[in-house]
PDB file of C-alpha atoms in Angstrom:
ATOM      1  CA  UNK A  16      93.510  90.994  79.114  1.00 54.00           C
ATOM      2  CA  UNK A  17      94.794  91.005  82.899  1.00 59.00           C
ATOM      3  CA  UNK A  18      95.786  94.371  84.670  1.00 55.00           C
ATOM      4  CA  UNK A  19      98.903  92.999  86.009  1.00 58.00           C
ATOM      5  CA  UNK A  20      98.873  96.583  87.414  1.00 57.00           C
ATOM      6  CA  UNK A  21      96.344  95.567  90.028  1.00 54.00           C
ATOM      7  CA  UNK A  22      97.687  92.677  91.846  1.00 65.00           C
ATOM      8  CA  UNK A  23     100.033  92.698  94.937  1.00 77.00           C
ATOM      9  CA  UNK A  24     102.724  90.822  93.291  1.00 81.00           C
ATOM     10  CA  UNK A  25     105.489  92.123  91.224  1.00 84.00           C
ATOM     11  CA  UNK A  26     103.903  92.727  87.461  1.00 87.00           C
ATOM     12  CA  UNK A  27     107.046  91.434  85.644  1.00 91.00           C
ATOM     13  CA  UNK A  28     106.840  88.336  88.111  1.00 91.00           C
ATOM     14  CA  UNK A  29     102.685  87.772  86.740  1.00 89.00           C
ATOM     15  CA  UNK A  30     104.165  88.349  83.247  1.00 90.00           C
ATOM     16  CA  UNK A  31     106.412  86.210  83.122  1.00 92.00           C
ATOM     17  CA  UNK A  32     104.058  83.622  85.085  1.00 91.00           C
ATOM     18  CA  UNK A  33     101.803  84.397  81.792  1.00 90.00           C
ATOM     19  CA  UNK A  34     104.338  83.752  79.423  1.00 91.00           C
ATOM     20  CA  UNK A  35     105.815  80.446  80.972  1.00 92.00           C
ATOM     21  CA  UNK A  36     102.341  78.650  81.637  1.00 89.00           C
ATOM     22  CA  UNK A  37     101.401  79.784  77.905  1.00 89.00           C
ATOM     23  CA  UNK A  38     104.481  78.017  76.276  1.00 90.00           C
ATOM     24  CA  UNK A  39     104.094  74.894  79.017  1.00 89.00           C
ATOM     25  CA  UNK A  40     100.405  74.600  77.754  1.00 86.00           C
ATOM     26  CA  UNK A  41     101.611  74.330  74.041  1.00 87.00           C
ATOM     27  CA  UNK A  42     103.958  71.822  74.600  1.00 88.00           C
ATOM     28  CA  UNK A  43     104.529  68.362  73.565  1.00 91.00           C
ATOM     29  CA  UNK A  44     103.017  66.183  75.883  1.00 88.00           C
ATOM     30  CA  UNK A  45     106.128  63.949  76.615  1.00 91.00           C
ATOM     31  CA  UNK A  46     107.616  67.692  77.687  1.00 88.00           C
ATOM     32  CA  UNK A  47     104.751  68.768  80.165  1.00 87.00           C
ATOM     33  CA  UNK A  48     104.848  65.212  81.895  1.00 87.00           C
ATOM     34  CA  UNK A  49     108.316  65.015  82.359  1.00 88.00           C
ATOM     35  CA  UNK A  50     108.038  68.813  83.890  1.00 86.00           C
ATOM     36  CA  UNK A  51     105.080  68.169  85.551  1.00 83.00           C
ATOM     37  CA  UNK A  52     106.801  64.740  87.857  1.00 84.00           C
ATOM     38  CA  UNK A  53     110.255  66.977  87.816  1.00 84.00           C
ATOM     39  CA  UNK A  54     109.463  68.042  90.746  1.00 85.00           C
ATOM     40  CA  UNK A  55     109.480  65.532  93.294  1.00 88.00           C
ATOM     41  CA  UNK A  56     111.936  63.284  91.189  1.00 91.00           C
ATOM     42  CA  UNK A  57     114.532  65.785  91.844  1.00 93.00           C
ATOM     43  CA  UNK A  58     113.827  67.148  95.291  1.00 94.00           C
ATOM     44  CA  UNK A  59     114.714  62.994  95.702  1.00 95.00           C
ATOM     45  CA  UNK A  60     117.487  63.166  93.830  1.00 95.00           C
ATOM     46  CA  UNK A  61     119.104  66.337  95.623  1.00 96.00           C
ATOM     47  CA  UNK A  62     117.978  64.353  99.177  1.00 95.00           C
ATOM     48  CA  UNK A  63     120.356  61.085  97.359  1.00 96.00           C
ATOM     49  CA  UNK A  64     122.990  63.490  96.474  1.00 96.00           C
ATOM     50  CA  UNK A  65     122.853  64.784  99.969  1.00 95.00           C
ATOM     51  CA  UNK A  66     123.416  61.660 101.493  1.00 94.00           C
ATOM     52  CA  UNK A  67     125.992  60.728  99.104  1.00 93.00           C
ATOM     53  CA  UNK A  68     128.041  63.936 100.494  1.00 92.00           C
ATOM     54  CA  UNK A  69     127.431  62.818 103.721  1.00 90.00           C
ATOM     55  CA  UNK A  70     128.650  59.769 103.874  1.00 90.00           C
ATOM     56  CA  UNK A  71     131.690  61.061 101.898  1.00 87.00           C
ATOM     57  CA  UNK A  72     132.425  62.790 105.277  1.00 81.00           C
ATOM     58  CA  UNK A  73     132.065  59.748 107.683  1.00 78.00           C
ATOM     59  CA  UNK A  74     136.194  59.698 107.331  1.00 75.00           C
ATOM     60  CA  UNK A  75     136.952  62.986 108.287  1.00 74.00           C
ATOM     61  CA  UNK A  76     137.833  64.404 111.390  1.00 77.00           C
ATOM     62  CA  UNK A  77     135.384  65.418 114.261  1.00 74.00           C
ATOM     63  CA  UNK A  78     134.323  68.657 112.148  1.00 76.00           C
ATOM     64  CA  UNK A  79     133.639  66.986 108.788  1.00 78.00           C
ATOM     65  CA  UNK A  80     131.605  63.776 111.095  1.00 81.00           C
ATOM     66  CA  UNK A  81     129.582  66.838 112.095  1.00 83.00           C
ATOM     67  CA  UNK A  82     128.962  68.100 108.864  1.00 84.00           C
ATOM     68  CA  UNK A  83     127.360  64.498 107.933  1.00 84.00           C
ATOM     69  CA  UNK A  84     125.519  63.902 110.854  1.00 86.00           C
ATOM     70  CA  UNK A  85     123.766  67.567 110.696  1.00 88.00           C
ATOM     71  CA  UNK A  86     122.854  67.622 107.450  1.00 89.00           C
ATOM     72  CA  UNK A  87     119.199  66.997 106.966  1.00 92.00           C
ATOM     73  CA  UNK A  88     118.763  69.287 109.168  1.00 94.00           C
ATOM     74  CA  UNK A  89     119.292  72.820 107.483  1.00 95.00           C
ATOM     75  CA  UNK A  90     116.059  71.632 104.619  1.00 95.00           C
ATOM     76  CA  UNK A  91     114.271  70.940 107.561  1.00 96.00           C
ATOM     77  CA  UNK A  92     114.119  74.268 109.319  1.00 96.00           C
ATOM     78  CA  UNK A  93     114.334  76.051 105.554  1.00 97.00           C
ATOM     79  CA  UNK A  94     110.702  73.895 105.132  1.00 96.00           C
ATOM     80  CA  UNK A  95     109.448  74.797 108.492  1.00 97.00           C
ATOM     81  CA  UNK A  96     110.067  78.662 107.547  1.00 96.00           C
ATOM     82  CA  UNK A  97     108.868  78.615 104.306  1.00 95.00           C
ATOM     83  CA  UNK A  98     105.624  77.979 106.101  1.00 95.00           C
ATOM     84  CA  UNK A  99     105.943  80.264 108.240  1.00 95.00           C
ATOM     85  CA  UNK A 100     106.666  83.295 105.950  1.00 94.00           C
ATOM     86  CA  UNK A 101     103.459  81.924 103.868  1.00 92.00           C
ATOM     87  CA  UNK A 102     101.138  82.320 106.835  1.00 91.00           C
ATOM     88  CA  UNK A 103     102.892  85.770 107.157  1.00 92.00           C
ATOM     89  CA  UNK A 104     102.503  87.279 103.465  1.00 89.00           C
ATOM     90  CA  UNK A 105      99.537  85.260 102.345  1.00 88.00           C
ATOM     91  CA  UNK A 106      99.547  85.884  98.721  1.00 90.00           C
ATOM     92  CA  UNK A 107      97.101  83.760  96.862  1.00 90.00           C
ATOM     93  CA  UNK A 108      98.632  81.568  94.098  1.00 90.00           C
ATOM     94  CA  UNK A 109      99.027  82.438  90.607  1.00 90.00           C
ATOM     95  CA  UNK A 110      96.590  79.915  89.159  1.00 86.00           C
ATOM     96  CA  UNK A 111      93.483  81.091  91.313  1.00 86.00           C
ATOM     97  CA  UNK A 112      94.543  85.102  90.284  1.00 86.00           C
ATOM     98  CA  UNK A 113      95.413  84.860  86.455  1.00 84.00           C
ATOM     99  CA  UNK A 114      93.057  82.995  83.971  1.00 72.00           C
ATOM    100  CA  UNK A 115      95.431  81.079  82.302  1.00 74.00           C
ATOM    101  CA  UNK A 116      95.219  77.166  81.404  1.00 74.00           C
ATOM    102  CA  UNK A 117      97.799  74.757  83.750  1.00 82.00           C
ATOM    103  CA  UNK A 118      99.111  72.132  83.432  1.00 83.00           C
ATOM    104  CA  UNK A 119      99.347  70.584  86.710  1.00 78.00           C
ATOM    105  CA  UNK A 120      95.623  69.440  86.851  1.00 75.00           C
ATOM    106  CA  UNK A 121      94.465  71.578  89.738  1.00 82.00           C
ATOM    107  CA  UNK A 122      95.156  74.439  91.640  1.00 85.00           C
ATOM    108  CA  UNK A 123      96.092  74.052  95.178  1.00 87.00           C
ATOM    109  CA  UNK A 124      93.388  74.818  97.679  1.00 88.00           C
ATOM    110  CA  UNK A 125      92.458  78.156  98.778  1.00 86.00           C
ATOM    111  CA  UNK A 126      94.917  79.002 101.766  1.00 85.00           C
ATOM    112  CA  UNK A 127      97.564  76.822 100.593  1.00 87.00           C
ATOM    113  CA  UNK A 128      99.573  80.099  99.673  1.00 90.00           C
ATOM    114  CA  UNK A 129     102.338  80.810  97.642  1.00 90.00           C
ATOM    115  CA  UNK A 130     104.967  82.760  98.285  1.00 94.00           C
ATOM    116  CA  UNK A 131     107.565  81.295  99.041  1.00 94.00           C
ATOM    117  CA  UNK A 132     107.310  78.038  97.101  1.00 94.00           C
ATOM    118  CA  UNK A 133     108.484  74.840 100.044  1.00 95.00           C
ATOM    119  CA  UNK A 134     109.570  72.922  97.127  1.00 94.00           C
ATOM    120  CA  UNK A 135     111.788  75.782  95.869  1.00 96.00           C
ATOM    121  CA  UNK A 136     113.440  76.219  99.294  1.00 97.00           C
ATOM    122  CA  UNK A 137     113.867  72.664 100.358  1.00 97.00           C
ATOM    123  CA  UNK A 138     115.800  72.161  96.821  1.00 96.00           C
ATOM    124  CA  UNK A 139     117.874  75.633  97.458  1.00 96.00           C
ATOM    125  CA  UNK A 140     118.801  74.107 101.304  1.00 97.00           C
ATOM    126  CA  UNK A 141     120.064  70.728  99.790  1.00 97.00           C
ATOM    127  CA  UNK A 142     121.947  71.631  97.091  1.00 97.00           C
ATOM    128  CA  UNK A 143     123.879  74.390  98.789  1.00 96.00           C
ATOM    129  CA  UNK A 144     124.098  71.834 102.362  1.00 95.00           C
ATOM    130  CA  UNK A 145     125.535  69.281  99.177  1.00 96.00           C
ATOM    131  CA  UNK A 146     127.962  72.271  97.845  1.00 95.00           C
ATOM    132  CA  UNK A 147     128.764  72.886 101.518  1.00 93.00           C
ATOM    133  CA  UNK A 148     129.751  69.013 102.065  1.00 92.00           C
ATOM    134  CA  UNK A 149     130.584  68.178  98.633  1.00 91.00           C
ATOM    135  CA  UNK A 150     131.990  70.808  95.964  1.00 92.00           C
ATOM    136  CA  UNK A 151     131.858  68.111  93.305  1.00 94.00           C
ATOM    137  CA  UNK A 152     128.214  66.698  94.035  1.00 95.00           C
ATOM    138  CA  UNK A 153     127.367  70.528  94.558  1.00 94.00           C
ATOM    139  CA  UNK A 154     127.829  71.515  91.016  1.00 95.00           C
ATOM    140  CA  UNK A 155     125.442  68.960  90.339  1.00 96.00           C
ATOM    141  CA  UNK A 156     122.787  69.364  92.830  1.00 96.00           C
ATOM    142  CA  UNK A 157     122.881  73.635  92.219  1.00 96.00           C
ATOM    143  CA  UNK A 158     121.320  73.112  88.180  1.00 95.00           C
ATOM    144  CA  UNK A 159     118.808  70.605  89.995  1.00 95.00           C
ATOM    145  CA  UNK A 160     117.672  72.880  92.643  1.00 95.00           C
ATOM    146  CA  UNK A 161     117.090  75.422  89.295  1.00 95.00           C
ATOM    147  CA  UNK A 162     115.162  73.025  87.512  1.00 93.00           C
ATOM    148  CA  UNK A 163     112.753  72.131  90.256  1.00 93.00           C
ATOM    149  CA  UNK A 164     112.156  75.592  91.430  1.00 94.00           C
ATOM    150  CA  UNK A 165     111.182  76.275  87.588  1.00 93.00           C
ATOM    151  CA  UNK A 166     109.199  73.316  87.461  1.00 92.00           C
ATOM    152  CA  UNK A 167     107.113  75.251  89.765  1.00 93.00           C
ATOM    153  CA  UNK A 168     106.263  77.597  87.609  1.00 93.00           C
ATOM    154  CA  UNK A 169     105.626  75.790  84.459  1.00 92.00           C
ATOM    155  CA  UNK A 170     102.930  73.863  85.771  1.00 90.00           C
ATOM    156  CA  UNK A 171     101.547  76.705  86.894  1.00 89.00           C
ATOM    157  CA  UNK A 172     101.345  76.774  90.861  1.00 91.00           C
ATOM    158  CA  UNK A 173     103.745  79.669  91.156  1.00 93.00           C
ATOM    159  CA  UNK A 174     105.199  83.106  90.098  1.00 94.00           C
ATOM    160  CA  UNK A 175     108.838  83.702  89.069  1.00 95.00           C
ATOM    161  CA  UNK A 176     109.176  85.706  92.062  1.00 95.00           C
ATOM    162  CA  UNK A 177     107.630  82.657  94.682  1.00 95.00           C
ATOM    163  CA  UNK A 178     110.661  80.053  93.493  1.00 96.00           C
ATOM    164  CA  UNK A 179     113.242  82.808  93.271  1.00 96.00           C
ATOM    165  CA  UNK A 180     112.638  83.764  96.826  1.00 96.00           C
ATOM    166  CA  UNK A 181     112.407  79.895  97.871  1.00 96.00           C
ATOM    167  CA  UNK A 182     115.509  78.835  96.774  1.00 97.00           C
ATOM    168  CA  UNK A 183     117.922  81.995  97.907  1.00 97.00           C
ATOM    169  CA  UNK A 184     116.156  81.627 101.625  1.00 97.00           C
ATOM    170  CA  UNK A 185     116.970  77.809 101.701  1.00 97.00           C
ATOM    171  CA  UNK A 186     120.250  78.383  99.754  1.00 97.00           C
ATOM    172  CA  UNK A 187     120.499  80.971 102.851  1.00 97.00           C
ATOM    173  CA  UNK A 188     119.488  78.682 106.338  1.00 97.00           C
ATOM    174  CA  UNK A 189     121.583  76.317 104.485  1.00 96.00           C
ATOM    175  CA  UNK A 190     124.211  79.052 104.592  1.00 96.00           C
ATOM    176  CA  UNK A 191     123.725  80.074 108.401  1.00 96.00           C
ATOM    177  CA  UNK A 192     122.276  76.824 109.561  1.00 93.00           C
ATOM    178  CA  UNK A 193     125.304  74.449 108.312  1.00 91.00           C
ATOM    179  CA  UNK A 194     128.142  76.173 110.367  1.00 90.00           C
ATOM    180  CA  UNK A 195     126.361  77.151 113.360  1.00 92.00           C
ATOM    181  CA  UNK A 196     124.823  73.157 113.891  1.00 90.00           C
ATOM    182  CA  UNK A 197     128.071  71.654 112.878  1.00 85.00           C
ATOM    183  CA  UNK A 198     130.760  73.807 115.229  1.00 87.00           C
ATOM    184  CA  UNK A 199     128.941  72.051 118.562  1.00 85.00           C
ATOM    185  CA  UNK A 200     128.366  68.963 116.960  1.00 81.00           C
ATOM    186  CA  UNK A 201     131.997  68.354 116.135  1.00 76.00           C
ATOM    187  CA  UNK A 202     132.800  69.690 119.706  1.00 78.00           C
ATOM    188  CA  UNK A 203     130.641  67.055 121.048  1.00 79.00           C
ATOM    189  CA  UNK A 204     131.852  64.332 118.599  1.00 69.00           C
ATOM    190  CA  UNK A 205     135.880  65.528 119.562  1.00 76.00           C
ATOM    191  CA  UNK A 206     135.351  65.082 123.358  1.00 76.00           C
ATOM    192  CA  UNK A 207     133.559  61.440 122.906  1.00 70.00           C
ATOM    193  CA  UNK A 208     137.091  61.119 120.836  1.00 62.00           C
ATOM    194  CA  UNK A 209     139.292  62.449 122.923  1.00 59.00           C
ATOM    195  CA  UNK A 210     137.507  60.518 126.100  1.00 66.00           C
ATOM    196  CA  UNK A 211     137.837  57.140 123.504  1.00 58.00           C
ATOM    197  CA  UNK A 212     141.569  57.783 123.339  1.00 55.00           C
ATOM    198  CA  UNK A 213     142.327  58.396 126.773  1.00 57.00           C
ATOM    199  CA  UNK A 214     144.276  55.832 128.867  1.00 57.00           C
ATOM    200  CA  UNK A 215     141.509  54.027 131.586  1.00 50.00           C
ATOM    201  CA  UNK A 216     142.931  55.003 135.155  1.00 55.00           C
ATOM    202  CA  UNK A 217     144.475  51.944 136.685  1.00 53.00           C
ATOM    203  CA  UNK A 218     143.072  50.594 140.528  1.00 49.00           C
ATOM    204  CA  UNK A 219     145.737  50.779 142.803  1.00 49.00           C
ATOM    205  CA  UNK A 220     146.086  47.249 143.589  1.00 50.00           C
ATOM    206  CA  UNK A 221     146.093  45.904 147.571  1.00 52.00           C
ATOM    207  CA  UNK A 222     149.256  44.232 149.327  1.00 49.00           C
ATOM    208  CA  UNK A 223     148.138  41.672 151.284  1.00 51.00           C
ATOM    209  CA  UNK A 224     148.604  41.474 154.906  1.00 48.00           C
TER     210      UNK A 224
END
């Protein structure tokens, strides 16, 4: 029996952790390898769905260009935080601290922490940059980002608590991130336009003596 009691994580998090890794590792076998290459398959997906919404935008005015050409960008700085915030808290993951069987094959190495989960927050940043670009491919890509942060946890590299963090930080750079990188973008992309539009300045032409 664990003492949940005696770990620096949330004890309904590690309970839940229990109780999800239990039911993944009495699964059906077709179940726990479709969970188990979820994962990547839809942090793909959400990065096609992205693009999709992107190019949707390429029509638009200055601001909605802006929108398209920034948007890889708010996953990228929710990844490169997510890293940073790991080398800050350090928790160990959940597979090295509770003796339960996983089914992703091995636990990551010691130091490769794991709160917050990157996969988690990359998936939170695209679907909301796709919800910000794209209400209709955003409904989609929001029950995706769920279903890879939970993927997370059933194959056992994670707590609740690590994915549910992940995804409402990326869902938040994507937030902050998305406005702030497309306002001087489209700035930029409205003077080229205006600059384009502009009559060229004729030469004053010479009489001849």
């Amino acid at each position: 029996m664990v003492d949940y009691t005696s770990m620096d994580v949330p004890e309904i998090s590690a309970e839940w952790y229990s109780d999800v890794v239990d039911a993944a590792a009495g699964s059906p076998e077709p179940v726990q390898w479709f969970v188990g290459h979820a994962t990547e398959g839809v942090i793909l997906l959400l990065g096609a769905l992205l693009l999709m919404a992107a190019l949707s935008r390429r029509s638009d005015g200055p601001h909605g260009r802006a929108l398209a050409l920034i948007a890889p960008a708010p996953a990228l700085l929710a990844y490169v935080g997510s890293e940073f915030l790991k080398t800050v808290v350090d928790e160990e993951r959940p597979c090295r601290t509770i003796g339960r069987a996983i089914i992703a094959g091995a636990c990551p190495p010691p130091g490769d922490w794991s709160f917050p989960s990157n996969h988690a927050t990359v998936a939170g940043a695209l679907a909301v940059t796709t919800l910000l670009l794209s209400r209709r491919l955003g409904l989609v890509a929001l029950p995706l980002a769920a279903l890879a942060a939970f993927s997370r946890v059933f194959v056992g590299v994670h707590y609740p608590h690590d994915v549910i963090a992940g995804v409402l930080f990326g869902a938040l750079v994507a937030v902050v991130a998305t406005p702030l990188l497309a306002r001087p973008t489209g700035e930029v992309l409205r003077r080229r336009a205006d600059r384009a539009d502009s009559p060229a300045p004729k030469l004053a032409s010479r009489s001849r003596p």
